[in-house]
PDB file of C-alpha atoms in Angstrom:
ATOM      1  CA  GLY A   1       0.000   0.000   0.000  1.00 52.00           C
ATOM      2  CA  GLN A   2       0.920   3.648  -0.318  1.00 54.00           C
ATOM      3  CA  GLN A   3       3.010   5.239   2.407  1.00 73.00           C
ATOM      4  CA  LEU A   4       2.568   8.897   1.508  1.00 90.00           C
ATOM      5  CA  ASN A   5      -0.038  11.168   3.096  1.00 94.00           C
ATOM      6  CA  GLN A   6      -0.923  13.943   0.702  1.00 96.00           C
ATOM      7  CA  SER A   7      -3.041  16.961   1.637  1.00 96.00           C
ATOM      8  CA  PRO A   8      -5.318  18.562   0.982  1.00 97.00           C
ATOM      9  CA  GLN A   9      -7.357  16.009  -0.907  1.00 96.00           C
ATOM     10  CA  SER A  10      -8.914  18.768  -3.012  1.00 97.00           C
ATOM     11  CA  MET A  11      -8.771  22.538  -3.387  1.00 96.00           C
ATOM     12  CA  PHE A  12     -11.091  25.032  -5.037  1.00 97.00           C
ATOM     13  CA  ILE A  13      -9.494  28.447  -5.570  1.00 96.00           C
ATOM     14  CA  GLN A  14      -9.893  31.649  -7.529  1.00 97.00           C
ATOM     15  CA  GLU A  15      -7.633  32.467 -10.445  1.00 97.00           C
ATOM     16  CA  GLY A  16      -4.635  34.449  -9.258  1.00 97.00           C
ATOM     17  CA  GLU A  17      -4.479  32.869  -5.807  1.00 97.00           C
ATOM     18  CA  ASP A  18      -1.465  30.981  -4.535  1.00 97.00           C
ATOM     19  CA  VAL A  19      -1.746  27.284  -3.722  1.00 97.00           C
ATOM     20  CA  SER A  20       0.148  25.056  -1.337  1.00 97.00           C
ATOM     21  CA  MET A  21      -0.001  21.287  -0.966  1.00 97.00           C
ATOM     22  CA  ASN A  22       2.186  18.835   0.888  1.00 96.00           C
ATOM     23  CA  CYS A  23       3.150  15.249   1.435  1.00 97.00           C
ATOM     24  CA  THR A  24       4.295  13.549   4.594  1.00 96.00           C
ATOM     25  CA  SER A  25       5.452  10.067   5.412  1.00 94.00           C
ATOM     26  CA  SER A  26       6.615   8.059   8.381  1.00 91.00           C
ATOM     27  CA  SER A  27       9.360   6.694   6.110  1.00 91.00           C
ATOM     28  CA  ILE A  28      12.467   8.390   4.764  1.00 92.00           C
ATOM     29  CA  PHE A  29      12.632   9.153   1.046  1.00 91.00           C
ATOM     30  CA  ASN A  30      15.729   9.587  -1.123  1.00 90.00           C
ATOM     31  CA  THR A  31      13.939  11.656  -3.755  1.00 91.00           C
ATOM     32  CA  TRP A  32      10.728  13.644  -3.940  1.00 93.00           C
ATOM     33  CA  LEU A  33       8.930  14.249  -7.198  1.00 94.00           C
ATOM     34  CA  TRP A  34       5.809  16.221  -8.046  1.00 96.00           C
ATOM     35  CA  TYR A  35       3.596  15.191 -10.977  1.00 96.00           C
ATOM     36  CA  LYS A  36       0.478  16.675 -12.589  1.00 97.00           C
ATOM     37  CA  GLN A  37      -2.166  14.478 -14.192  1.00 97.00           C
ATOM     38  CA  ASP A  38      -4.849  15.834 -16.505  1.00 95.00           C
ATOM     39  CA  PRO A  39      -8.042  13.816 -17.143  1.00 91.00           C
ATOM     40  CA  GLY A  40      -7.397  10.892 -19.471  1.00 91.00           C
ATOM     41  CA  GLU A  41      -3.666  11.471 -19.456  1.00 94.00           C
ATOM     42  CA  GLY A  42      -0.666  10.027 -17.705  1.00 95.00           C
ATOM     43  CA  PRO A  43       1.222  11.924 -14.993  1.00 95.00           C
ATOM     44  CA  VAL A  44       3.752  14.510 -16.165  1.00 95.00           C
ATOM     45  CA  LEU A  45       6.798  15.400 -14.069  1.00 94.00           C
ATOM     46  CA  LEU A  46       6.816  18.980 -12.754  1.00 96.00           C
ATOM     47  CA  ILE A  47       9.709  19.110 -10.310  1.00 95.00           C
ATOM     48  CA  ALA A  48      12.298  16.637  -9.003  1.00 93.00           C
ATOM     49  CA  LEU A  49      14.134  17.014  -5.673  1.00 94.00           C
ATOM     50  CA  TYR A  50      17.200  14.977  -4.767  1.00 91.00           C
ATOM     51  CA  LYS A  51      18.669  16.407  -1.554  1.00 93.00           C
ATOM     52  CA  ALA A  52      17.255  17.122   1.879  1.00 94.00           C
ATOM     53  CA  GLY A  53      16.578  20.834   2.227  1.00 95.00           C
ATOM     54  CA  GLU A  54      16.617  21.408  -1.527  1.00 95.00           C
ATOM     55  CA  LEU A  55      14.334  24.172  -2.764  1.00 96.00           C
ATOM     56  CA  THR A  56      13.635  24.144  -6.498  1.00 96.00           C
ATOM     57  CA  SER A  57      11.530  26.347  -8.750  1.00 96.00           C
ATOM     58  CA  ASN A  58      10.048  25.761 -12.179  1.00 94.00           C
ATOM     59  CA  GLY A  59       8.260  28.885 -13.351  1.00 96.00           C
ATOM     60  CA  ARG A  60       5.376  29.529 -10.964  1.00 97.00           C
ATOM     61  CA  LEU A  61       6.014  26.246  -9.149  1.00 97.00           C
ATOM     62  CA  THR A  62       8.267  25.891  -6.114  1.00 98.00           C
ATOM     63  CA  ALA A  63       8.919  22.670  -4.230  1.00 97.00           C
ATOM     64  CA  GLN A  64      11.044  21.727  -1.250  1.00 97.00           C
ATOM     65  CA  PHE A  65      12.554  18.480   0.003  1.00 96.00           C
ATOM     66  CA  GLY A  66      12.021  18.467   3.756  1.00 96.00           C
ATOM     67  CA  ILE A  67      15.067  18.415   5.982  1.00 96.00           C
ATOM     68  CA  THR A  68      13.877  15.249   7.736  1.00 95.00           C
ATOM     69  CA  ARG A  69      13.466  13.567   4.303  1.00 94.00           C
ATOM     70  CA  LYS A  70       9.945  12.634   5.338  1.00 95.00           C
ATOM     71  CA  ASP A  71       8.040  15.478   3.733  1.00 96.00           C
ATOM     72  CA  SER A  72       7.789  17.807   0.765  1.00 97.00           C
ATOM     73  CA  PHE A  73       5.617  20.706  -0.308  1.00 97.00           C
ATOM     74  CA  LEU A  74       4.605  22.210  -3.626  1.00 98.00           C
ATOM     75  CA  ASN A  75       3.557  25.828  -4.058  1.00 98.00           C
ATOM     76  CA  ILE A  76       1.895  27.279  -7.134  1.00 98.00           C
ATOM     77  CA  SER A  77       1.837  31.053  -7.359  1.00 98.00           C
ATOM     78  CA  ALA A  78      -0.685  33.186  -9.232  1.00 98.00           C
ATOM     79  CA  SER A  79      -2.812  30.230 -10.350  1.00 97.00           C
ATOM     80  CA  ILE A  80      -4.333  30.157 -13.821  1.00 97.00           C
ATOM     81  CA  PRO A  81      -7.164  28.007 -15.212  1.00 95.00           C
ATOM     82  CA  SER A  82      -4.781  25.557 -16.912  1.00 96.00           C
ATOM     83  CA  ASP A  83      -3.376  24.645 -13.487  1.00 97.00           C
ATOM     84  CA  VAL A  84      -6.506  22.535 -13.005  1.00 97.00           C
ATOM     85  CA  GLY A  85      -5.695  18.865 -12.536  1.00 97.00           C
ATOM     86  CA  ILE A  86      -4.550  16.294 -10.014  1.00 97.00           C
ATOM     87  CA  TYR A  87      -1.154  16.813  -8.409  1.00 98.00           C
ATOM     88  CA  PHE A  88       0.740  13.826  -7.050  1.00 97.00           C
ATOM     89  CA  CYS A  89       3.767  13.660  -4.859  1.00 96.00           C
ATOM     90  CA  ALA A  90       5.990  10.644  -5.339  1.00 94.00           C
ATOM     91  CA  GLY A  91       9.333   9.414  -4.179  1.00 91.00           C
ATOM     92  CA  HIS A  92      11.900   6.661  -3.896  1.00 89.00           C
ATOM     93  CA  LEU A  93      11.906   5.075  -0.450  1.00 86.00           C
ATOM     94  CA  SER A  94      15.201   4.963   1.394  1.00 83.00           C
ATOM     95  CA  GLY A  95      16.315   1.360   1.626  1.00 79.00           C
ATOM     96  CA  GLY A  96      14.061   0.391  -1.235  1.00 77.00           C
ATOM     97  CA  SER A  97      14.715   0.133  -4.937  1.00 81.00           C
ATOM     98  CA  ASN A  98      15.861   3.287  -6.723  1.00 82.00           C
ATOM     99  CA  TYR A  99      13.471   2.748  -9.613  1.00 88.00           C
ATOM    100  CA  LYS A 100      10.154   2.037  -7.855  1.00 90.00           C
ATOM    101  CA  LEU A 101       8.095   5.159  -7.219  1.00 92.00           C
ATOM    102  CA  THR A 102       5.647   5.437  -4.321  1.00 93.00           C
ATOM    103  CA  PHE A 103       2.818   7.889  -5.048  1.00 95.00           C
ATOM    104  CA  GLY A 104       0.492   9.865  -2.813  1.00 95.00           C
ATOM    105  CA  LYS A 105      -3.266   9.820  -3.407  1.00 95.00           C
ATOM    106  CA  GLY A 106      -3.247  13.188  -5.136  1.00 96.00           C
ATOM    107  CA  THR A 107      -4.625  16.699  -4.658  1.00 97.00           C
ATOM    108  CA  LEU A 108      -7.417  17.723  -7.017  1.00 97.00           C
ATOM    109  CA  LEU A 109      -7.031  21.405  -7.885  1.00 97.00           C
ATOM    110  CA  THR A 110      -9.890  23.409  -9.358  1.00 97.00           C
ATOM    111  CA  VAL A 111      -9.290  27.017 -10.424  1.00 96.00           C
ATOM    112  CA  ASN A 112     -12.269  29.293 -10.852  1.00 94.00           C
ATOM    113  CA  PRO A 113     -11.614  31.900 -13.597  1.00 90.00           C
TER     114      PRO A 113
ATOM    115  CA  GLY B   1       5.500   8.651 -32.146  1.00 55.00           C
ATOM    116  CA  ALA B   2       7.333  10.913 -29.793  1.00 81.00           C
ATOM    117  CA  GLY B   3       5.740   9.665 -26.578  1.00 93.00           C
ATOM    118  CA  VAL B   4       4.733   6.450 -24.847  1.00 97.00           C
ATOM    119  CA  SER B   5       1.800   4.912 -26.659  1.00 97.00           C
ATOM    120  CA  GLN B   6      -0.691   2.533 -25.035  1.00 98.00           C
ATOM    121  CA  SER B   7      -3.512   0.501 -26.520  1.00 97.00           C
ATOM    122  CA  PRO B   8      -6.337  -0.008 -26.184  1.00 98.00           C
ATOM    123  CA  ARG B   9      -7.247   3.260 -24.450  1.00 97.00           C
ATOM    124  CA  TYR B  10     -10.429   1.673 -23.138  1.00 98.00           C
ATOM    125  CA  LYS B  11     -11.293  -1.957 -22.578  1.00 98.00           C
ATOM    126  CA  VAL B  12     -14.473  -3.446 -21.187  1.00 98.00           C
ATOM    127  CA  ALA B  13     -14.228  -7.093 -20.239  1.00 98.00           C
ATOM    128  CA  LYS B  14     -16.640  -9.553 -18.757  1.00 97.00           C
ATOM    129  CA  ARG B  15     -15.527 -11.180 -15.546  1.00 97.00           C
ATOM    130  CA  GLY B  16     -13.411 -14.196 -16.373  1.00 97.00           C
ATOM    131  CA  GLN B  17     -12.144 -12.898 -19.722  1.00 98.00           C
ATOM    132  CA  ASP B  18      -8.472 -12.537 -20.503  1.00 98.00           C
ATOM    133  CA  VAL B  19      -7.156  -9.127 -21.582  1.00 98.00           C
ATOM    134  CA  ALA B  20      -3.900  -7.896 -23.085  1.00 98.00           C
ATOM    135  CA  LEU B  21      -2.694  -4.319 -22.823  1.00 98.00           C
ATOM    136  CA  ARG B  22       0.082  -3.034 -25.054  1.00 98.00           C
ATOM    137  CA  CYS B  23       2.757  -0.431 -24.442  1.00 98.00           C
ATOM    138  CA  ASP B  24       5.049   1.150 -27.034  1.00 98.00           C
ATOM    139  CA  PRO B  25       7.765   2.992 -25.105  1.00 97.00           C
ATOM    140  CA  ILE B  26       9.803   5.887 -26.411  1.00 95.00           C
ATOM    141  CA  SER B  27      12.316   4.508 -28.891  1.00 94.00           C
ATOM    142  CA  GLY B  28      15.647   3.716 -27.286  1.00 93.00           C
ATOM    143  CA  HIS B  29      14.386   3.817 -23.719  1.00 94.00           C
ATOM    144  CA  VAL B  30      15.985   1.099 -21.641  1.00 94.00           C
ATOM    145  CA  SER B  31      13.572   0.986 -18.706  1.00 94.00           C
ATOM    146  CA  LEU B  32       9.870   0.201 -18.857  1.00 96.00           C
ATOM    147  CA  PHE B  33       7.383   0.221 -15.990  1.00 97.00           C
ATOM    148  CA  TRP B  34       3.758  -0.750 -15.472  1.00 98.00           C
ATOM    149  CA  TYR B  35       1.684   0.982 -12.813  1.00 98.00           C
ATOM    150  CA  GLN B  36      -1.926   0.398 -11.774  1.00 98.00           C
ATOM    151  CA  GLN B  37      -4.092   3.397 -10.867  1.00 97.00           C
ATOM    152  CA  ALA B  38      -7.402   2.719  -9.171  1.00 96.00           C
ATOM    153  CA  LEU B  39     -10.095   5.385  -9.207  1.00 94.00           C
ATOM    154  CA  GLY B  40      -9.199   8.272  -6.909  1.00 92.00           C
ATOM    155  CA  GLN B  41      -5.790   6.845  -6.078  1.00 94.00           C
ATOM    156  CA  GLY B  42      -2.218   7.418  -7.100  1.00 95.00           C
ATOM    157  CA  PRO B  43      -0.422   4.970  -9.383  1.00 96.00           C
ATOM    158  CA  GLU B  44       0.945   1.816  -7.766  1.00 96.00           C
ATOM    159  CA  PHE B  45       4.000  -0.032  -9.072  1.00 96.00           C
ATOM    160  CA  LEU B  46       3.424  -3.360 -10.793  1.00 98.00           C
ATOM    161  CA  THR B  47       6.594  -4.368 -12.602  1.00 97.00           C
ATOM    162  CA  TYR B  48       9.894  -3.126 -14.071  1.00 96.00           C
ATOM    163  CA  PHE B  49      11.862  -4.151 -17.165  1.00 96.00           C
ATOM    164  CA  GLN B  50      15.404  -3.233 -18.079  1.00 95.00           C
ATOM    165  CA  ASN B  51      15.558  -4.012 -21.789  1.00 95.00           C
ATOM    166  CA  GLU B  52      13.980  -7.466 -22.101  1.00 96.00           C
ATOM    167  CA  ALA B  53      14.739  -8.533 -18.539  1.00 96.00           C
ATOM    168  CA  GLN B  54      11.957  -8.326 -15.981  1.00 97.00           C
ATOM    169  CA  LEU B  55      13.930  -7.239 -12.937  1.00 94.00           C
ATOM    170  CA  ASP B  56      11.051  -6.698 -10.539  1.00 94.00           C
ATOM    171  CA  LYS B  57       7.529  -8.070 -10.592  1.00 96.00           C
ATOM    172  CA  SER B  58       6.854  -7.646  -6.914  1.00 95.00           C
ATOM    173  CA  GLY B  59       3.863  -5.358  -7.485  1.00 96.00           C
ATOM    174  CA  LEU B  60       1.832  -7.756  -9.606  1.00 98.00           C
ATOM    175  CA  PRO B  61      -1.305  -8.445  -7.513  1.00 95.00           C
ATOM    176  CA  SER B  62      -1.648 -12.131  -8.345  1.00 95.00           C
ATOM    177  CA  ASP B  63      -0.456 -14.849 -10.656  1.00 96.00           C
ATOM    178  CA  ARG B  64      -3.246 -13.852 -13.034  1.00 98.00           C
ATOM    179  CA  PHE B  65      -1.066 -10.886 -14.021  1.00 98.00           C
ATOM    180  CA  PHE B  66       1.776 -11.439 -16.441  1.00 98.00           C
ATOM    181  CA  ALA B  67       4.010  -8.956 -18.270  1.00 98.00           C
ATOM    182  CA  GLU B  68       6.574  -9.425 -20.994  1.00 98.00           C
ATOM    183  CA  ARG B  69       8.931  -7.371 -23.139  1.00 98.00           C
ATOM    184  CA  PRO B  70      10.500 -10.039 -25.348  1.00 97.00           C
ATOM    185  CA  GLU B  71      12.587  -7.802 -27.613  1.00 95.00           C
ATOM    186  CA  GLY B  72      13.303  -5.017 -25.191  1.00 94.00           C
ATOM    187  CA  SER B  73      10.889  -2.538 -26.758  1.00 96.00           C
ATOM    188  CA  VAL B  74       7.117  -3.195 -26.865  1.00 98.00           C
ATOM    189  CA  SER B  75       5.617  -4.623 -23.683  1.00 98.00           C
ATOM    190  CA  THR B  76       2.363  -6.452 -23.040  1.00 98.00           C
ATOM    191  CA  LEU B  77       0.545  -6.724 -19.719  1.00 98.00           C
ATOM    192  CA  LYS B  78      -1.787  -9.692 -19.676  1.00 98.00           C
ATOM    193  CA  ILE B  79      -4.493 -10.287 -17.119  1.00 98.00           C
ATOM    194  CA  GLN B  80      -6.098 -13.703 -17.057  1.00 98.00           C
ATOM    195  CA  ARG B  81      -9.571 -14.479 -15.737  1.00 98.00           C
ATOM    196  CA  THR B  82     -10.281 -10.831 -14.984  1.00 98.00           C
ATOM    197  CA  GLN B  83     -12.063  -9.914 -11.758  1.00 97.00           C
ATOM    198  CA  GLN B  84     -13.967  -6.744 -10.897  1.00 97.00           C
ATOM    199  CA  GLU B  85     -11.174  -5.585  -8.615  1.00 97.00           C
ATOM    200  CA  ASP B  86      -8.886  -5.488 -11.670  1.00 98.00           C
ATOM    201  CA  SER B  87     -10.815  -2.439 -12.935  1.00 98.00           C
ATOM    202  CA  ALA B  88      -8.315   0.415 -13.067  1.00 98.00           C
ATOM    203  CA  VAL B  89      -6.170   2.500 -15.374  1.00 98.00           C
ATOM    204  CA  TYR B  90      -2.975   0.694 -16.306  1.00 98.00           C
ATOM    205  CA  LEU B  91      -0.153   3.134 -16.950  1.00 98.00           C
ATOM    206  CA  CYS B  92       3.015   2.331 -18.805  1.00 98.00           C
ATOM    207  CA  ALA B  93       6.125   4.480 -18.401  1.00 96.00           C
ATOM    208  CA  SER B  94       9.568   4.398 -19.945  1.00 94.00           C
ATOM    209  CA  SER B  95      12.860   6.052 -19.157  1.00 92.00           C
ATOM    210  CA  LEU B  96      16.076   6.439 -21.061  1.00 89.00           C
ATOM    211  CA  LEU B  97      18.371   4.911 -18.494  1.00 82.00           C
ATOM    212  CA  GLY B  98      18.612   1.633 -16.659  1.00 76.00           C
ATOM    213  CA  GLY B  99      20.576   0.395 -13.702  1.00 67.00           C
ATOM    214  CA  GLY B 100      21.108   2.576 -10.672  1.00 61.00           C
ATOM    215  CA  ASN B 101      19.301   5.690 -11.844  1.00 67.00           C
ATOM    216  CA  THR B 102      16.543   5.306 -14.370  1.00 66.00           C
ATOM    217  CA  GLY B 103      16.044   9.050 -14.750  1.00 76.00           C
ATOM    218  CA  GLU B 104      12.773  10.794 -15.586  1.00 85.00           C
ATOM    219  CA  LEU B 105       9.790   8.565 -16.266  1.00 89.00           C
ATOM    220  CA  PHE B 106       7.578   9.401 -19.234  1.00 93.00           C
ATOM    221  CA  PHE B 107       4.060   8.033 -18.815  1.00 95.00           C
ATOM    222  CA  GLY B 108       1.614   6.960 -21.466  1.00 97.00           C
ATOM    223  CA  GLU B 109      -2.043   7.949 -21.429  1.00 96.00           C
ATOM    224  CA  GLY B 110      -3.041   4.676 -19.844  1.00 97.00           C
ATOM    225  CA  SER B 111      -5.433   1.868 -20.664  1.00 98.00           C
ATOM    226  CA  ARG B 112      -8.680   2.046 -18.706  1.00 98.00           C
ATOM    227  CA  LEU B 113      -9.944  -1.444 -17.926  1.00 98.00           C
ATOM    228  CA  THR B 114     -13.497  -1.975 -16.737  1.00 98.00           C
ATOM    229  CA  VAL B 115     -14.493  -5.472 -15.675  1.00 98.00           C
ATOM    230  CA  LEU B 116     -18.229  -6.120 -15.527  1.00 96.00           C
TER     231      LEU B 116
END
């Protein structure tokens, strides 16, 4: 079963607002990844984090690898309608294989224009 | 094509039928993965191939699930005697590298299986 707790489960915001979502785990992760999935599509990688404490940006997206290696957050600034979708955190468990990804249950983001 | 291609996109099967789902990875990609995504859940790992070798099949739910990649490119996921709990989207992903660091995974659009 999945070992990542992702919150919130869903968010409904106005265009232009900032958004924050996070993932926590009782287990240590070696990497943290954030994906976006549109309806009927596969997940697409947004940001990858490889070191504890790492803070990485990709346009309006910013993500951090928690210092304890058990959590990560994703921020989206100045949301736009095309940000709508399901956002998943994922990672490689410490002590596990370095190819098998563990995913959270996702955060459904709705942006009201 | 440029991306990972999966077929069929949608499959409806009667309980007890066998199904086969196909994945065409990005040309030249060494690693290939199958994930299962139930409704409202994140993807869950099923199996991993490096070229034609199936290095990990620990995520396959039962012996009714079988995957192959005989020539190190196209892969097929076969489910025998389908059950209702097999209903899910089956995602295929490929990555350029193998071994210790497979690099970024590129996912296909998935095959949605509904078992009646």
